[in-house]
């Protein structure tokens, strides 16, 4: 009898976790929709063309950062804009994973083989600032 109760308790906990994950996913999708309402979707290449083609920032930097953001945040970002703020309208993406900001910096450092110190990371508030920070670091190395 104890084995049956243990099994039922285990199944109940599994169901509870599953429902919480589903609720969290729905909340995340709803927040994405609300955050990016009214924006036209762009491919990463279109994002580069619209915002960075004339900036002197290499396309490889913009495209890689866009891809890394999507991978680390586990979210497609077709509505991303340079002024989007990590501490502002994008903050909810980091609330689902408390280590996402650290993982993001580590992934960027690894990809570009650069070192971003804590002060630089904390001072980087927007997508545009992140792209410019990486582009500037890479330009110094050349």
Coordinates of N, CA and C in Angstrom, one line a residue, residues 72 94 97-109 118 121:
X72 N 20.6 31.8 -26.0 CA 20.7 31.8 -24.5 C 19.4 32.1 -23.8
X94 N 14.8 37.3 -18.7 CA 15.9 36.9 -17.8 C 15.2 36.4 -16.4
X97 N 15.1 32.6 -16.1 CA 16.4 31.9 -15.9 C 17.3 32.9 -15.2
X98 N 17.5 32.7 -13.9 CA 18.3 33.6 -13.1 C 19.8 33.7 -13.6
X99 N 20.2 32.7 -14.3 CA 21.6 32.7 -14.7 C 21.8 33.1 -16.2
X100 N 20.7 33.5 -16.9 CA 20.7 33.8 -18.3 C 21.7 34.9 -18.6
X101 N 21.7 35.9 -17.8 CA 22.6 37.1 -18.1 C 24.1 36.6 -18.0
X102 N 24.4 35.8 -17.1 CA 25.8 35.3 -17.0 C 26.1 34.4 -18.2
X103 N 25.1 33.5 -18.5 CA 25.3 32.6 -19.7 C 25.5 33.4 -21.0
X104 N 24.7 34.5 -21.1 CA 24.8 35.3 -22.3 C 26.2 35.9 -22.5
X105 N 26.7 36.5 -21.4 CA 28.0 37.1 -21.4 C 29.1 36.0 -21.8
X106 N 29.0 34.9 -21.1 CA 29.9 33.8 -21.4 C 29.9 33.3 -22.8
X107 N 28.7 33.2 -23.3 CA 28.5 32.7 -24.7 C 29.1 33.8 -25.7
X108 N 28.9 35.0 -25.4 CA 29.5 36.1 -26.3 C 31.0 36.1 -26.2
X109 N 31.5 36.0 -25.0 CA 33.0 35.9 -24.8 C 33.6 34.7 -25.5
X118 N 33.0 42.7 -15.4 CA 31.7 42.9 -14.7 C 31.2 44.3 -14.9
X121 N 29.8 44.7 -18.4 CA 28.5 44.0 -18.5 C 27.4 44.7 -17.8

